[in-house]
């Protein structure tokens, strides 16, 4: 019978993943980054055991100090299984602060020290010496790079003098002068309002990338109109103290737009809306000038033939004007009844009835003096009675 061999405990780090506070995966490490480490440790032995774990991040003589927690006591590892390193459910947090270290950028090594390994069950006591049973794993590394240094290298628009309804293409070139790749968002801004946004990513070491927007010229936009491009939400963050003035740029379009007036007309020259006031003024002037013309024509017609005009020259003779037709003759007077004989009176008081030869009005003359002149009440003709 061949005896079975059971290996003692053996510990190794089988995986490490880094994530931010929102559980997003981190692959780029720069100054200011805070990263949580998911360290998976495996016990490939045949015995359940407990151990104390100490972790650190080193580069040469530098050891990253800001690790919390960096010590995990009395961690249980079951035989043949792996265990995520946590304390009270919390992952270890690493803070990268370049101000505390010289030679901060470059490759760093994650060092996981498993020590004081002791059997979980008393039946296994004495199989190994806990003080001598320890393991150090340095198989996982990361690179701390110089932070990105982003800028807008160019900002252009085509066409630069669009009209109403045209489509304008904006092109923003993002340049990264830093070592580490970066990502972020570009905002397109008009009059202080963000009108469009787009994500971008760019490699390091002076790489660049283009971001484009398309925008249609709408109504009520006319003349010189400024636009601005802005870089925001940059990850990882740019180095502390880096200038952010080059994270924005501006350009101006000369828009020949369509501006709607309160009455519904527009200033694009496509209708009579603009001409209406001028046409009204012209019509008023035309009527006024016509009235003046006819007034002077009539005045000149009333001038005598020898009258001079305003320049001292004889005024031209007015064309003959047809005279108005004579009024129709008055209707003949209705026949009057024969006058009745006056009552007998003294001769001095006798009355006389006469007929006006002009208007045929009969006049009764009571005055018997002769000669006598009377006025006809109908036509004012003076009549003289001799006898």
GROMACS .gro file of C-alpha atoms in nm:
model
  387
    1UNK     CA    1   0.000   0.000   0.000
    2UNK     CA    2   0.138   0.333  -0.108
    3UNK     CA    3   0.103   0.598   0.161
    4UNK     CA    4  -0.072   0.928   0.059
    5UNK     CA    5   0.119   1.252   0.080
    6UNK     CA    6  -0.064   1.565   0.196
    7UNK     CA    7   0.109   1.893   0.111
    8UNK     CA    8   0.135   2.146   0.384
    9UNK     CA    9  -0.005   2.496   0.350
   10UNK     CA   10   0.115   2.701   0.053
   11UNK     CA   11   0.005   3.060  -0.010
   12UNK     CA   12   0.018   3.272  -0.327
   13UNK     CA   13  -0.155   3.579  -0.473
   14UNK     CA   14  -0.352   3.461  -0.775
   15UNK     CA   15  -0.506   3.794  -0.887
   16UNK     CA   16  -0.507   4.167  -0.815
   17UNK     CA   17  -0.754   4.420  -0.951
   18UNK     CA   18  -0.765   4.792  -0.879
   19UNK     CA   19  -1.081   5.001  -0.871
   20UNK     CA   20  -1.195   5.347  -0.770
   21UNK     CA   21  -1.460   5.442  -0.515
   22UNK     CA   22  -1.732   5.384  -0.777
   23UNK     CA   23  -1.595   5.034  -0.852
   24UNK     CA   24  -1.460   5.141  -1.191
   25UNK     CA   25  -1.150   4.952  -1.302
   26UNK     CA   26  -0.823   5.149  -1.273
   27UNK     CA   27  -0.541   5.074  -1.515
   28UNK     CA   28  -0.353   5.406  -1.503
   29UNK     CA   29  -0.185   5.524  -1.186
   30UNK     CA   30  -0.075   5.884  -1.142
   31UNK     CA   31  -0.026   6.137  -0.867
   32UNK     CA   32  -0.348   6.186  -0.672
   33UNK     CA   33  -0.506   5.852  -0.759
   34UNK     CA   34  -0.687   5.662  -0.484
   35UNK     CA   35  -0.725   5.291  -0.559
   36UNK     CA   36  -0.885   4.998  -0.380
   37UNK     CA   37  -0.704   4.664  -0.423
   38UNK     CA   38  -0.892   4.337  -0.471
   39UNK     CA   39  -0.622   4.089  -0.363
   40UNK     CA   40  -0.712   3.722  -0.400
   41UNK     CA   41  -0.490   3.486  -0.189
   42UNK     CA   42  -0.504   3.110  -0.235
   43UNK     CA   43  -0.417   2.831   0.009
   44UNK     CA   44  -0.312   2.543  -0.216
   45UNK     CA   45  -0.224   2.317   0.080
   46UNK     CA   46  -0.423   2.036   0.239
   47UNK     CA   47  -0.481   2.195   0.579
   48UNK     CA   48  -0.706   2.470   0.701
   49UNK     CA   49  -0.495   2.743   0.852
   50UNK     CA   50  -0.496   3.093   0.993
   51UNK     CA   51  -0.236   3.359   0.915
   52UNK     CA   52  -0.151   3.727   0.958
   53UNK     CA   53  -0.124   3.928   0.634
   54UNK     CA   54   0.082   4.241   0.578
   55UNK     CA   55   0.071   4.429   0.246
   56UNK     CA   56   0.282   4.710   0.102
   57UNK     CA   57   0.372   4.879  -0.227
   58UNK     CA   58   0.743   4.935  -0.283
   59UNK     CA   59   0.974   5.090  -0.541
   60UNK     CA   60   1.343   5.070  -0.457
   61UNK     CA   61   1.382   5.226  -0.116
   62UNK     CA   62   1.036   5.381  -0.130
   63UNK     CA   63   0.745   5.220   0.048
   64UNK     CA   64   0.397   5.359  -0.002
   65UNK     CA   65   0.284   5.475   0.338
   66UNK     CA   66  -0.077   5.560   0.268
   67UNK     CA   67  -0.231   5.211   0.276
   68UNK     CA   68  -0.532   5.146   0.498
   69UNK     CA   69  -0.543   4.894   0.637
   70UNK     CA   70  -0.206   4.738   0.568
   71UNK     CA   71  -0.228   4.461   0.832
   72UNK     CA   72  -0.487   4.178   0.851
   73UNK     CA   73  -0.455   3.950   1.156
   74UNK     CA   74  -0.592   3.599   1.203
   75UNK     CA   75  -0.732   3.543   0.855
   76UNK     CA   76  -0.883   3.199   0.794
   77UNK     CA   77  -0.778   3.015   0.475
   78UNK     CA   78  -0.951   2.687   0.399
   79UNK     CA   79  -0.751   2.413   0.232
   80UNK     CA   80  -0.744   2.435  -0.147
   81UNK     CA   81  -0.948   2.757  -0.160
   82UNK     CA   82  -0.887   3.127  -0.225
   83UNK     CA   83  -0.982   3.420  -0.007
   84UNK     CA   84  -1.042   3.792  -0.090
   85UNK     CA   85  -0.841   4.006   0.146
   86UNK     CA   86  -1.076   4.232   0.342
   87UNK     CA   87  -1.123   4.367   0.690
   88UNK     CA   88  -1.477   4.414   0.814
   89UNK     CA   89  -1.584   4.397   0.451
   90UNK     CA   90  -1.348   4.677   0.344
   91UNK     CA   91  -1.080   4.650   0.076
   92UNK     CA   92  -0.733   4.799   0.132
   93UNK     CA   93  -0.705   5.158   0.001
   94UNK     CA   94  -0.385   5.290  -0.159
   95UNK     CA   95  -0.331   5.667  -0.198
   96UNK     CA   96  -0.068   5.788  -0.446
   97UNK     CA   97   0.090   6.116  -0.336
   98UNK     CA   98   0.397   6.219  -0.533
   99UNK     CA   99   0.494   6.491  -0.286
  100UNK     CA  100   0.601   6.227  -0.030
  101UNK     CA  101   0.843   6.035  -0.249
  102UNK     CA  102   1.139   6.092  -0.476
  103UNK     CA  103   1.133   5.893  -0.795
  104UNK     CA  104   0.758   5.856  -0.767
  105UNK     CA  105   0.694   5.759  -1.129
  106UNK     CA  106   0.785   5.415  -1.256
  107UNK     CA  107   0.717   5.053  -1.161
  108UNK     CA  108   0.596   4.965  -0.812
  109UNK     CA  109   0.571   4.613  -0.664
  110UNK     CA  110   0.282   4.487  -0.455
  111UNK     CA  111   0.432   4.288  -0.167
  112UNK     CA  112   0.201   4.047   0.020
  113UNK     CA  113   0.355   3.890   0.330
  114UNK     CA  114   0.171   3.585   0.477
  115UNK     CA  115   0.319   3.503   0.817
  116UNK     CA  116   0.250   3.330   1.148
  117UNK     CA  117   0.069   3.048   0.965
  118UNK     CA  118  -0.091   2.812   1.218
  119UNK     CA  119  -0.324   2.515   1.193
  120UNK     CA  120  -0.695   2.583   1.227
  121UNK     CA  121  -0.757   2.244   1.395
  122UNK     CA  122  -0.574   2.124   1.705
  123UNK     CA  123  -0.532   1.779   1.549
  124UNK     CA  124  -0.286   1.937   1.308
  125UNK     CA  125  -0.076   2.102   1.572
  126UNK     CA  126   0.291   2.021   1.546
  127UNK     CA  127   0.288   1.957   1.173
  128UNK     CA  128   0.492   2.278   1.114
  129UNK     CA  129   0.643   2.563   1.307
  130UNK     CA  130   0.420   2.875   1.271
  131UNK     CA  131   0.714   3.112   1.319
  132UNK     CA  132   0.899   2.958   1.029
  133UNK     CA  133   0.600   2.912   0.801
  134UNK     CA  134   0.563   3.237   0.605
  135UNK     CA  135   0.528   3.335   0.238
  136UNK     CA  136   0.608   3.655   0.045
  137UNK     CA  137   0.447   3.716  -0.294
  138UNK     CA  138   0.589   3.990  -0.524
  139UNK     CA  139   0.445   3.872  -0.855
  140UNK     CA  140   0.217   4.172  -0.915
  141UNK     CA  141   0.335   4.518  -1.016
  142UNK     CA  142   0.190   4.846  -1.140
  143UNK     CA  143   0.333   5.150  -1.315
  144UNK     CA  144   0.288   5.503  -1.185
  145UNK     CA  145   0.305   5.740  -1.480
  146UNK     CA  146   0.335   6.113  -1.510
  147UNK     CA  147  -0.016   6.262  -1.503
  148UNK     CA  148  -0.170   6.363  -1.833
  149UNK     CA  149  -0.130   6.719  -1.954
  150UNK     CA  150  -0.424   6.795  -2.181
  151UNK     CA  151  -0.489   7.097  -2.400
  152UNK     CA  152  -0.708   7.194  -2.694
  153UNK     CA  153  -0.460   7.216  -2.979
  154UNK     CA  154  -0.712   7.353  -3.234
  155UNK     CA  155  -1.078   7.448  -3.259
  156UNK     CA  156  -1.225   7.508  -3.605
  157UNK     CA  157  -1.567   7.537  -3.770
  158UNK     CA  158  -1.680   7.484  -4.128
  159UNK     CA  159  -1.837   7.685  -4.282
  160UNK     CA  160  -1.724   7.988  -4.085
  161UNK     CA  161  -1.997   8.214  -4.228
  162UNK     CA  162  -2.309   7.994  -4.235
  163UNK     CA  163  -2.667   8.095  -4.310
  164UNK     CA  164  -2.996   7.993  -4.156
  165UNK     CA  165  -3.048   7.616  -4.192
  166UNK     CA  166  -2.682   7.534  -4.268
  167UNK     CA  167  -2.501   7.251  -4.087
  168UNK     CA  168  -2.178   7.360  -3.917
  169UNK     CA  169  -1.909   7.102  -3.834
  170UNK     CA  170  -1.692   7.185  -3.531
  171UNK     CA  171  -1.359   7.001  -3.493
  172UNK     CA  172  -1.171   7.002  -3.161
  173UNK     CA  173  -0.821   6.851  -3.145
  174UNK     CA  174  -0.721   6.733  -2.793
  175UNK     CA  175  -0.345   6.700  -2.728
  176UNK     CA  176  -0.190   6.503  -2.439
  177UNK     CA  177   0.161   6.619  -2.354
  178UNK     CA  178   0.182   6.392  -2.047
  179UNK     CA  179   0.292   6.030  -2.017
  180UNK     CA  180  -0.026   5.858  -1.909
  181UNK     CA  181  -0.333   5.811  -2.128
  182UNK     CA  182  -0.641   6.009  -2.033
  183UNK     CA  183  -1.011   6.031  -2.097
  184UNK     CA  184  -1.275   6.295  -2.044
  185UNK     CA  185  -1.561   6.491  -2.197
  186UNK     CA  186  -1.567   6.782  -2.443
  187UNK     CA  187  -1.842   7.043  -2.403
  188UNK     CA  188  -1.952   7.267  -2.692
  189UNK     CA  189  -2.076   7.596  -2.547
  190UNK     CA  190  -2.268   7.890  -2.701
  191UNK     CA  191  -2.347   8.201  -2.497
  192UNK     CA  192  -2.263   8.021  -2.173
  193UNK     CA  193  -2.493   7.724  -2.245
  194UNK     CA  194  -2.369   7.372  -2.322
  195UNK     CA  195  -2.533   7.274  -2.653
  196UNK     CA  196  -2.356   6.939  -2.703
  197UNK     CA  197  -2.110   6.700  -2.532
  198UNK     CA  198  -1.895   6.406  -2.640
  199UNK     CA  199  -1.652   6.169  -2.461
  200UNK     CA  200  -1.290   6.133  -2.569
  201UNK     CA  201  -0.981   5.926  -2.488
  202UNK     CA  202  -0.624   6.000  -2.585
  203UNK     CA  203  -0.294   5.817  -2.542
  204UNK     CA  204   0.006   5.977  -2.375
  205UNK     CA  205   0.341   6.105  -2.499
  206UNK     CA  206   0.210   6.390  -2.722
  207UNK     CA  207  -0.068   6.189  -2.882
  208UNK     CA  208  -0.381   6.371  -2.999
  209UNK     CA  209  -0.738   6.292  -3.099
  210UNK     CA  210  -1.018   6.476  -3.279
  211UNK     CA  211  -1.371   6.531  -3.148
  212UNK     CA  212  -1.638   6.657  -3.391
  213UNK     CA  213  -1.983   6.809  -3.348
  214UNK     CA  214  -2.249   6.897  -3.604
  215UNK     CA  215  -2.478   7.193  -3.534
  216UNK     CA  216  -2.763   7.335  -3.747
  217UNK     CA  217  -2.809   7.713  -3.757
  218UNK     CA  218  -3.155   7.784  -3.617
  219UNK     CA  219  -3.374   8.097  -3.624
  220UNK     CA  220  -3.306   8.419  -3.432
  221UNK     CA  221  -2.925   8.384  -3.459
  222UNK     CA  222  -2.752   8.654  -3.661
  223UNK     CA  223  -2.414   8.825  -3.677
  224UNK     CA  224  -2.092   8.733  -3.499
  225UNK     CA  225  -2.160   8.445  -3.259
  226UNK     CA  226  -1.886   8.306  -3.028
  227UNK     CA  227  -1.852   7.936  -2.947
  228UNK     CA  228  -1.630   7.769  -2.687
  229UNK     CA  229  -1.495   7.416  -2.638
  230UNK     CA  230  -1.415   7.292  -2.285
  231UNK     CA  231  -1.242   6.978  -2.149
  232UNK     CA  232  -1.406   6.842  -1.832
  233UNK     CA  233  -1.414   6.522  -1.622
  234UNK     CA  234  -1.049   6.442  -1.703
  235UNK     CA  235  -0.932   6.100  -1.576
  236UNK     CA  236  -0.675   6.061  -1.434
  237UNK     CA  237  -0.646   6.414  -1.309
  238UNK     CA  238  -0.379   6.641  -1.449
  239UNK     CA  239  -0.076   6.708  -1.233
  240UNK     CA  240  -0.124   6.944  -0.942
  241UNK     CA  241  -0.055   7.303  -1.041
  242UNK     CA  242  -0.095   7.234  -1.412
  243UNK     CA  243  -0.251   7.520  -1.608
  244UNK     CA  244  -0.613   7.469  -1.704
  245UNK     CA  245  -0.633   7.773  -1.932
  246UNK     CA  246  -0.545   7.556  -2.231
  247UNK     CA  247  -0.835   7.322  -2.152
  248UNK     CA  248  -1.067   7.558  -2.340
  249UNK     CA  249  -1.066   7.741  -2.673
  250UNK     CA  250  -1.303   7.965  -2.866
  251UNK     CA  251  -1.401   8.049  -3.222
  252UNK     CA  252  -1.649   8.293  -3.377
  253UNK     CA  253  -1.896   8.237  -3.660
  254UNK     CA  254  -2.033   8.517  -3.880
  255UNK     CA  255  -2.391   8.393  -3.907
  256UNK     CA  256  -2.626   8.533  -4.170
  257UNK     CA  257  -2.936   8.426  -3.989
  258UNK     CA  258  -3.311   8.467  -3.990
  259UNK     CA  259  -3.446   8.690  -3.713
  260UNK     CA  260  -3.823   8.680  -3.659
  261UNK     CA  261  -3.991   9.012  -3.580
  262UNK     CA  262  -4.276   9.040  -3.325
  263UNK     CA  263  -4.533   9.066  -3.608
  264UNK     CA  264  -4.413   8.742  -3.767
  265UNK     CA  265  -4.204   8.897  -4.044
  266UNK     CA  266  -3.834   8.822  -4.077
  267UNK     CA  267  -3.515   9.002  -4.170
  268UNK     CA  268  -3.391   8.752  -4.424
  269UNK     CA  269  -3.514   8.954  -4.726
  270UNK     CA  270  -3.746   8.676  -4.839
  271UNK     CA  271  -4.074   8.876  -4.827
  272UNK     CA  272  -4.233   9.219  -4.821
  273UNK     CA  273  -4.225   9.240  -4.443
  274UNK     CA  274  -3.936   9.487  -4.446
  275UNK     CA  275  -4.080   9.692  -4.736
  276UNK     CA  276  -4.425   9.751  -4.590
  277UNK     CA  277  -4.337  10.068  -4.391
  278UNK     CA  278  -4.150  10.215  -4.689
  279UNK     CA  279  -4.439  10.140  -4.926
  280UNK     CA  280  -4.681  10.315  -4.693
  281UNK     CA  281  -4.460  10.623  -4.672
  282UNK     CA  282  -4.418  10.623  -5.051
  283UNK     CA  283  -4.795  10.598  -5.102
  284UNK     CA  284  -4.857  10.891  -4.867
  285UNK     CA  285  -4.597  11.101  -5.048
  286UNK     CA  286  -4.744  11.010  -5.387
  287UNK     CA  287  -5.094  11.112  -5.280
  288UNK     CA  288  -4.961  11.436  -5.134
  289UNK     CA  289  -4.764  11.525  -5.446
  290UNK     CA  290  -5.066  11.443  -5.664
  291UNK     CA  291  -5.284  11.673  -5.460
  292UNK     CA  292  -5.030  11.955  -5.485
  293UNK     CA  293  -5.003  11.902  -5.862
  294UNK     CA  294  -5.378  11.922  -5.921
  295UNK     CA  295  -5.405  12.222  -5.690
  296UNK     CA  296  -5.147  12.417  -5.891
  297UNK     CA  297  -5.304  12.308  -6.218
  298UNK     CA  298  -5.638  12.443  -6.107
  299UNK     CA  299  -5.478  12.760  -5.972
  300UNK     CA  300  -5.304  12.821  -6.303
  301UNK     CA  301  -5.635  12.774  -6.484
  302UNK     CA  302  -5.788  13.055  -6.276
  303UNK     CA  303  -5.507  13.304  -6.356
  304UNK     CA  304  -5.575  13.586  -6.611
  305UNK     CA  305  -5.402  13.546  -6.947
  306UNK     CA  306  -5.153  13.823  -6.882
  307UNK     CA  307  -5.050  13.697  -6.537
  308UNK     CA  308  -4.683  13.608  -6.497
  309UNK     CA  309  -4.557  13.287  -6.339
  310UNK     CA  310  -4.316  13.268  -6.047
  311UNK     CA  311  -4.016  13.312  -6.280
  312UNK     CA  312  -4.143  13.644  -6.422
  313UNK     CA  313  -4.245  13.494  -6.754
  314UNK     CA  314  -4.595  13.528  -6.895
  315UNK     CA  315  -4.801  13.244  -6.769
  316UNK     CA  316  -4.915  13.009  -7.042
  317UNK     CA  317  -5.273  13.051  -7.143
  318UNK     CA  318  -5.500  12.812  -6.972
  319UNK     CA  319  -5.684  12.576  -7.201
  320UNK     CA  320  -6.041  12.685  -7.274
  321UNK     CA  321  -6.284  12.561  -7.023
  322UNK     CA  322  -6.630  12.478  -7.137
  323UNK     CA  323  -6.882  12.711  -6.978
  324UNK     CA  324  -7.156  12.565  -6.776
  325UNK     CA  325  -7.485  12.533  -6.961
  326UNK     CA  326  -7.734  12.810  -6.882
  327UNK     CA  327  -7.992  12.726  -6.624
  328UNK     CA  328  -8.324  12.616  -6.767
  329UNK     CA  329  -8.586  12.892  -6.796
  330UNK     CA  330  -8.813  12.934  -6.505
  331UNK     CA  331  -9.143  12.764  -6.533
  332UNK     CA  332  -9.417  13.004  -6.641
  333UNK     CA  333  -9.617  13.138  -6.359
  334UNK     CA  334  -9.945  12.978  -6.301
  335UNK     CA  335 -10.229  13.187  -6.442
  336UNK     CA  336 -10.364  13.418  -6.183
  337UNK     CA  337 -10.733  13.466  -6.142
  338UNK     CA  338 -10.860  13.790  -6.272
  339UNK     CA  339 -10.835  14.056  -6.009
  340UNK     CA  340 -11.160  14.139  -5.853
  341UNK     CA  341 -11.272  14.487  -5.870
  342UNK     CA  342 -11.165  14.685  -5.577
  343UNK     CA  343 -11.432  14.838  -5.371
  344UNK     CA  344 -11.524  15.183  -5.464
  345UNK     CA  345 -11.296  15.422  -5.292
  346UNK     CA  346 -11.186  15.770  -5.334
  347UNK     CA  347 -10.962  15.821  -5.641
  348UNK     CA  348 -10.661  15.905  -5.431
  349UNK     CA  349 -10.674  15.564  -5.268
  350UNK     CA  350 -10.705  15.346  -5.583
  351UNK     CA  351 -10.452  15.053  -5.609
  352UNK     CA  352 -10.273  14.933  -5.924
  353UNK     CA  353 -10.156  14.578  -6.013
  354UNK     CA  354  -9.862  14.544  -6.249
  355UNK     CA  355  -9.653  14.250  -6.379
  356UNK     CA  356  -9.270  14.251  -6.362
  357UNK     CA  357  -9.139  14.205  -6.712
  358UNK     CA  358  -8.830  14.021  -6.581
  359UNK     CA  359  -8.971  13.750  -6.359
  360UNK     CA  360  -9.347  13.786  -6.434
  361UNK     CA  361  -9.419  13.859  -6.071
  362UNK     CA  362  -9.739  14.059  -6.020
  363UNK     CA  363  -9.705  14.354  -5.792
  364UNK     CA  364  -9.995  14.530  -5.627
  365UNK     CA  365  -9.921  14.900  -5.589
  366UNK     CA  366 -10.138  15.077  -5.339
  367UNK     CA  367  -9.946  15.404  -5.363
  368UNK     CA  368 -10.098  15.619  -5.642
  369UNK     CA  369  -9.828  15.878  -5.652
  370UNK     CA  370  -9.669  15.934  -5.991
  371UNK     CA  371  -9.397  15.900  -6.096
  372UNK     CA  372  -9.322  15.612  -5.858
  373UNK     CA  373  -9.027  15.365  -5.855
  374UNK     CA  374  -9.067  15.025  -5.686
  375UNK     CA  375  -8.838  14.718  -5.661
  376UNK     CA  376  -8.967  14.379  -5.771
  377UNK     CA  377  -8.944  14.143  -5.471
  378UNK     CA  378  -8.874  13.852  -5.705
  379UNK     CA  379  -8.576  13.975  -5.908
  380UNK     CA  380  -8.508  14.318  -5.757
  381UNK     CA  381  -8.575  14.488  -6.088
  382UNK     CA  382  -8.660  14.853  -6.041
  383UNK     CA  383  -8.991  14.946  -6.205
  384UNK     CA  384  -9.094  15.307  -6.267
  385UNK     CA  385  -9.458  15.404  -6.292
  386UNK     CA  386  -9.519  15.721  -6.489
  387UNK     CA  387  -9.893  15.745  -6.462
   0.00000   0.00000   0.00000
